Coordinates of C-alpha atoms in Angstrom, one line a residue:
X1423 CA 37.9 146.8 58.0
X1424 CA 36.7 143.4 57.4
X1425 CA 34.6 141.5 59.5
X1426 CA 37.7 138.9 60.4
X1427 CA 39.6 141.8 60.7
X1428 CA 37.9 143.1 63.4
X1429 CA 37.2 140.0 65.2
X1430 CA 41.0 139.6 65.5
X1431 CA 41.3 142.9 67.0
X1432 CA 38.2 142.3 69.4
X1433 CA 40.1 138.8 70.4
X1434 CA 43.9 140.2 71.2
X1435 CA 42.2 143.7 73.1
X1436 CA 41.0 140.3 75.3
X1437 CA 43.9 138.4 75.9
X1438 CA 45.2 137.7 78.5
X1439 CA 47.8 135.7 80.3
X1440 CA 46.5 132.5 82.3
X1441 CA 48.1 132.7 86.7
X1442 CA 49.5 129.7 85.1
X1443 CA 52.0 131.2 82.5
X1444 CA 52.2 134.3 84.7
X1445 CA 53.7 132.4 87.5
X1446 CA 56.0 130.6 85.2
X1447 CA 57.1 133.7 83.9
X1448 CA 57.8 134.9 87.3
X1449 CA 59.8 131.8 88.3
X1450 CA 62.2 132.4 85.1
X1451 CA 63.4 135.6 86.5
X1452 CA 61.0 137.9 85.0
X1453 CA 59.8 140.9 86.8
X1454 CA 56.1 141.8 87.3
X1455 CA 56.4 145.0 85.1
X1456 CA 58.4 143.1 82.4
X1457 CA 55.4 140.3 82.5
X1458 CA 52.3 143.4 82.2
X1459 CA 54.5 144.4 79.2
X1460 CA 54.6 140.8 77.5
X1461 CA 50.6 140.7 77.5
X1462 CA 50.5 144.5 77.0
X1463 CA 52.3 143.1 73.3
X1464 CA 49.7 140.4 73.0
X1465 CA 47.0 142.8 73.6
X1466 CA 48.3 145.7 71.6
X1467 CA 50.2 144.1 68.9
X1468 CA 53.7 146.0 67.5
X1469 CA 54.9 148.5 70.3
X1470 CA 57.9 151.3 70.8
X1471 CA 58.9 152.0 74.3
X1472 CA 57.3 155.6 73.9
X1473 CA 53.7 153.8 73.0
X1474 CA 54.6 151.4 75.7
X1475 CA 55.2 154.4 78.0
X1476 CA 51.7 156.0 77.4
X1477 CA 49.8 152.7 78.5
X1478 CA 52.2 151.8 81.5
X1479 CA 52.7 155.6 82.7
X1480 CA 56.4 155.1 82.9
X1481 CA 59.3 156.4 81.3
X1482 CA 60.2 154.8 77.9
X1483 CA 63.8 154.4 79.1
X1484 CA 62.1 151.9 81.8
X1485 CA 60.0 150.3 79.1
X1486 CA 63.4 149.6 77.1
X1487 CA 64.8 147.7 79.8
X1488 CA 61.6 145.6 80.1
X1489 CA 61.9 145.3 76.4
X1490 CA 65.5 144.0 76.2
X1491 CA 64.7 141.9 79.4
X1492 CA 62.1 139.8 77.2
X1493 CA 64.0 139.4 74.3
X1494 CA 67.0 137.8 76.2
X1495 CA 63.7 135.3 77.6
X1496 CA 62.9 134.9 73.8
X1497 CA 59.5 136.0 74.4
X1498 CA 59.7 139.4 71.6
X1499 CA 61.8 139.9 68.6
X1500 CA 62.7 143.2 67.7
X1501 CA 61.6 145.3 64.6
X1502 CA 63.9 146.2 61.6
X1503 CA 63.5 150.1 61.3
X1504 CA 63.0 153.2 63.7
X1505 CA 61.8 154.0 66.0
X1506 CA 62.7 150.6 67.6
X1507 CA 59.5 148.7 68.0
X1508 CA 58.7 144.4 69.9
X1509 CA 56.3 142.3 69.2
X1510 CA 55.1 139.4 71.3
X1511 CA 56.2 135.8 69.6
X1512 CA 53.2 133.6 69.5
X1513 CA 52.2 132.6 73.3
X1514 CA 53.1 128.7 72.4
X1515 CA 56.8 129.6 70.9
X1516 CA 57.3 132.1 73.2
X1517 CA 57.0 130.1 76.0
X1518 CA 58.5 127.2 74.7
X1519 CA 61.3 129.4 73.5
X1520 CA 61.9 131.2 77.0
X1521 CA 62.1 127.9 78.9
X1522 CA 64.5 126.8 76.3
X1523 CA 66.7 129.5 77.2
X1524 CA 66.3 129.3 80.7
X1525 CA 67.6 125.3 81.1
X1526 CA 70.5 126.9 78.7
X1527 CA 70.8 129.4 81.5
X1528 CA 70.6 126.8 83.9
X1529 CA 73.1 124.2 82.8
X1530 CA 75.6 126.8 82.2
X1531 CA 75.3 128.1 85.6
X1532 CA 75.7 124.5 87.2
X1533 CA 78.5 123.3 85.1
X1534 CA 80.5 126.6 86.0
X1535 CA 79.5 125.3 89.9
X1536 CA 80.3 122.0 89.8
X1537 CA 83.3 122.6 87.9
X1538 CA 85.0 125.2 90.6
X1539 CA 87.9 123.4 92.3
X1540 CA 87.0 121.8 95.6
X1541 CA 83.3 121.2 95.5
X1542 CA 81.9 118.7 96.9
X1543 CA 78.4 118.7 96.7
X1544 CA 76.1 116.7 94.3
X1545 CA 74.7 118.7 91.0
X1546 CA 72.9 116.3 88.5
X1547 CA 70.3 118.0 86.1
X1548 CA 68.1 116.0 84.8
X1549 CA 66.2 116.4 81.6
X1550 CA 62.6 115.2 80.8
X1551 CA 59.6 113.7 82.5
X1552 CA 60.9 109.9 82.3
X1553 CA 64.7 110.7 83.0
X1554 CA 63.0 112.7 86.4
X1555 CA 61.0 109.2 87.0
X1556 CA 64.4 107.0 87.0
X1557 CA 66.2 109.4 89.0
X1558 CA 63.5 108.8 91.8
X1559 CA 63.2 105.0 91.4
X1560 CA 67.1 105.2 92.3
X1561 CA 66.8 107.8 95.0
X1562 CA 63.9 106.4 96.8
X1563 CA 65.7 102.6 96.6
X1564 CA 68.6 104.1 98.8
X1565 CA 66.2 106.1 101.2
X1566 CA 67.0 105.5 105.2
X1567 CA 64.1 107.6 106.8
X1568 CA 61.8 110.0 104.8
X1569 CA 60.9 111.0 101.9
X1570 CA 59.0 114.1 101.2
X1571 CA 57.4 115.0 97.5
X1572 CA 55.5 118.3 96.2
X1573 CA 54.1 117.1 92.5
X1574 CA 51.4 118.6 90.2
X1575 CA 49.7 115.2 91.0
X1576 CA 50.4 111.6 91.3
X1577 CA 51.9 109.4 88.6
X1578 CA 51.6 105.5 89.2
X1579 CA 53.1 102.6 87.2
X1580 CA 54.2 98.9 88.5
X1581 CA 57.6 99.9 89.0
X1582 CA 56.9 103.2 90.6
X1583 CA 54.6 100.7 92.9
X1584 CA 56.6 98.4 94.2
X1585 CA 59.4 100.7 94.6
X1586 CA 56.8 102.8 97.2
X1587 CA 55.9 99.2 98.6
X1588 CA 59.3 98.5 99.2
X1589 CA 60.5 101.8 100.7
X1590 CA 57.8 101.3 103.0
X1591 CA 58.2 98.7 104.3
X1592 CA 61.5 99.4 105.0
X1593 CA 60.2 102.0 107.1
X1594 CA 60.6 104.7 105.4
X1595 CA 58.0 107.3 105.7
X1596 CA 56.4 109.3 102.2
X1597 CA 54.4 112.1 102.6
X1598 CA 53.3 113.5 99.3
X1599 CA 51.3 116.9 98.8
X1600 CA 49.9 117.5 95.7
X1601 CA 48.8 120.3 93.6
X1602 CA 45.9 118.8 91.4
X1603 CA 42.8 116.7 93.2
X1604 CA 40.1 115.3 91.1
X1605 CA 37.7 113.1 90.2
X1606 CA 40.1 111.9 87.4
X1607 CA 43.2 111.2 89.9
X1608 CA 41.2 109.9 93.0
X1609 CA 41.5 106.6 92.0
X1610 CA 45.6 106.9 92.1
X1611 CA 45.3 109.0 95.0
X1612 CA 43.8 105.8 96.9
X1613 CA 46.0 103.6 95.5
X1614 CA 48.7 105.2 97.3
X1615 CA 46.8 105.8 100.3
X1616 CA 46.7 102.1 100.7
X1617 CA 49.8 101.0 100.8
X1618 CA 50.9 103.7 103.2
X1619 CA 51.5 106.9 101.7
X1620 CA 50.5 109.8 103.7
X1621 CA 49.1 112.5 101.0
X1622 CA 48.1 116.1 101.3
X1623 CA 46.4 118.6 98.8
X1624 CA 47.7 122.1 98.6
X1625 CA 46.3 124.0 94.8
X1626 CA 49.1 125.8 93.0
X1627 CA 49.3 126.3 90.0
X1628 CA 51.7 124.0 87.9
X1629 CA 55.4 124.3 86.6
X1630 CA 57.2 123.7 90.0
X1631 CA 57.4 120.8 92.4
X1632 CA 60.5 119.0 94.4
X1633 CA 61.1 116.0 96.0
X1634 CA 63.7 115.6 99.3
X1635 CA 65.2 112.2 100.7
X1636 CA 66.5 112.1 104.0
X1637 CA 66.3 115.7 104.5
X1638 CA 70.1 115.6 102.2
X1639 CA 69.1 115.5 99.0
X1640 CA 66.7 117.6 97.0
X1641 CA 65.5 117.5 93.4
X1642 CA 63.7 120.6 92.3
X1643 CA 62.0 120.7 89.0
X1644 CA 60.7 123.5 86.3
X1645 CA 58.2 122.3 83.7
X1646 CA 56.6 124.0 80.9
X1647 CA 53.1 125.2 81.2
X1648 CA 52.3 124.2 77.6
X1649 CA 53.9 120.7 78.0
X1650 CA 54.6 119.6 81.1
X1651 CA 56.9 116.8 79.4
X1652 CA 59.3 119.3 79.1
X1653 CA 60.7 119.3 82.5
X1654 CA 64.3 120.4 83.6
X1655 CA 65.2 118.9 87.3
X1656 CA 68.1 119.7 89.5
X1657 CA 69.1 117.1 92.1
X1658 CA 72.0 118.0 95.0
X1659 CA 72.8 117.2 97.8
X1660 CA 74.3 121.4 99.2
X1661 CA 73.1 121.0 102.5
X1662 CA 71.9 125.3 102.5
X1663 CA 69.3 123.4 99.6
X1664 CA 68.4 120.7 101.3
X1665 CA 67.8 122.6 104.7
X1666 CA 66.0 125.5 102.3
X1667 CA 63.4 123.1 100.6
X1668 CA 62.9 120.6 104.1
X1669 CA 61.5 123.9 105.7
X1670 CA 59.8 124.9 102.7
X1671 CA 57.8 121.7 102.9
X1672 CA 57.0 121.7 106.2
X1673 CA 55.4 124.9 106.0
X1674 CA 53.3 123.6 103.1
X1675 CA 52.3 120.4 104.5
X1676 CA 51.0 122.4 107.6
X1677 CA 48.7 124.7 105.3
X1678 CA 47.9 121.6 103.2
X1679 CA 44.7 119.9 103.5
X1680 CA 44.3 116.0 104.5
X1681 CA 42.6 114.1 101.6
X1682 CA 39.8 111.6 102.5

């Protein structure tokens, strides 16, 4: 074996998946036996169900599932040729592939809800980072009373500014809790500190953050791990949602930590 050769091998017996992309995986439905498989793949390259068996110690019918279940996330594509064997996709595709599939998923499921005779509740999705941004600007214009956000960090922009300064002043109180606090996002952190924003920081990792207004409507949004451009938000106004994701912050802003 060559030297490259073996350096190749050295480097995929060391992969590993980051909490990052094993969280997002989780979020997209995945199970946690179904995600050890996916870097079990990466590590060990082309695999049947019976070699996946003898590293998992379970039954290869059970490793089939697991098998199948990534494929329908796009993550694997299965081998011409028996016995049946997967292979992992590149990480990047993969990933990019699976979340693909999952907004498919997604705005299948809500057009089949919104389209059920009788409902009245408020189902918008809402593609992209800048699309997510306007929706916001428009939300946080009508806001009576509160608004409450959970965001990797803290974007800024004039408009975005004097929409905050507005909504303010109008009473309205914003309490943000972010994910990310650095040295490199201080500086917008105390921006927004000074005009009245009352922020928390609570580490998670990234992919999934939501905003509520007036404890009635809730936006919750999925973004890539490998490009957190790629975002796909829902935004209703199903009370059971809005009363799930007001409690949910509460019980992160209590564990969050005040920032200086």
């Amino acid at each position: 074996m060559q030297k490259n050769q073996k350096e190749i091998v050295v480097a995929s017996k060391k992969f590993r998946l980051s909490l990052e992309e094993q969280e997002y995986l989780r979020r997209i439905g995945l199970s946690v036996q179904a995600v050890h498989l996916y870097e079990l793949l990466h590590q060990k390259g082309k695999l049947t169900a019976q070699r996946a068996a003898s590293y998992t110690y379970d039954f290869p019918s059970a490793e089939y599932r697991l098998f199948y279940d990534l494929e329908k996330h796009r993550l694997v594509r299965r081998l011409p040729g028996r016995p049946r064997a997967f292979e992992a996709l590149p990480l990047s595709t993969g990933l990019k592939s699976s979340f693909q599939a999952t907004e498919k998923d997604l705005q299948q499921l809500i057009h089949s809800v919104i389209s059920q005779k009788g409902s009245t509740d408020q189902l918008e999705i809402i593609i992209g980072r800048q699309a997510l941004y306007d929706a916001y600007l428009r939300l946080a214009n009508q806001a009576k009373h509160e608004i409450w956000l959970y965001s990797i960090g803290i974007a800024f922009s004039e408009k975005l500014e004097s929409t905050q300064r507005a909504t303010i002043k109008r009473g309205v109180s914003v309490k943000h809790i972010v994910q990310q606090h650095k040295i490199s996002n201080q500086h917008i952190i105390s921006k927004w500190q000074r005009i009245g924003v009352r922020l928390r920081y609570y580490k998670q990792a990234r992919g999934f953050h939501f905003f509520v207004i007036d404890h009635t409507r809730v936006c919750i949004t999925f973004s890539s791990p490998e490009d957190t451009e790629n975002r796909l938000s829902i935004l209703t106004d199903n009370p059971a949602a809005a009363q799930l994701f007001c409690a949910q912050f509460q019980s992160l802003w209590s564990m969050a930590e005040d920032i200086a």
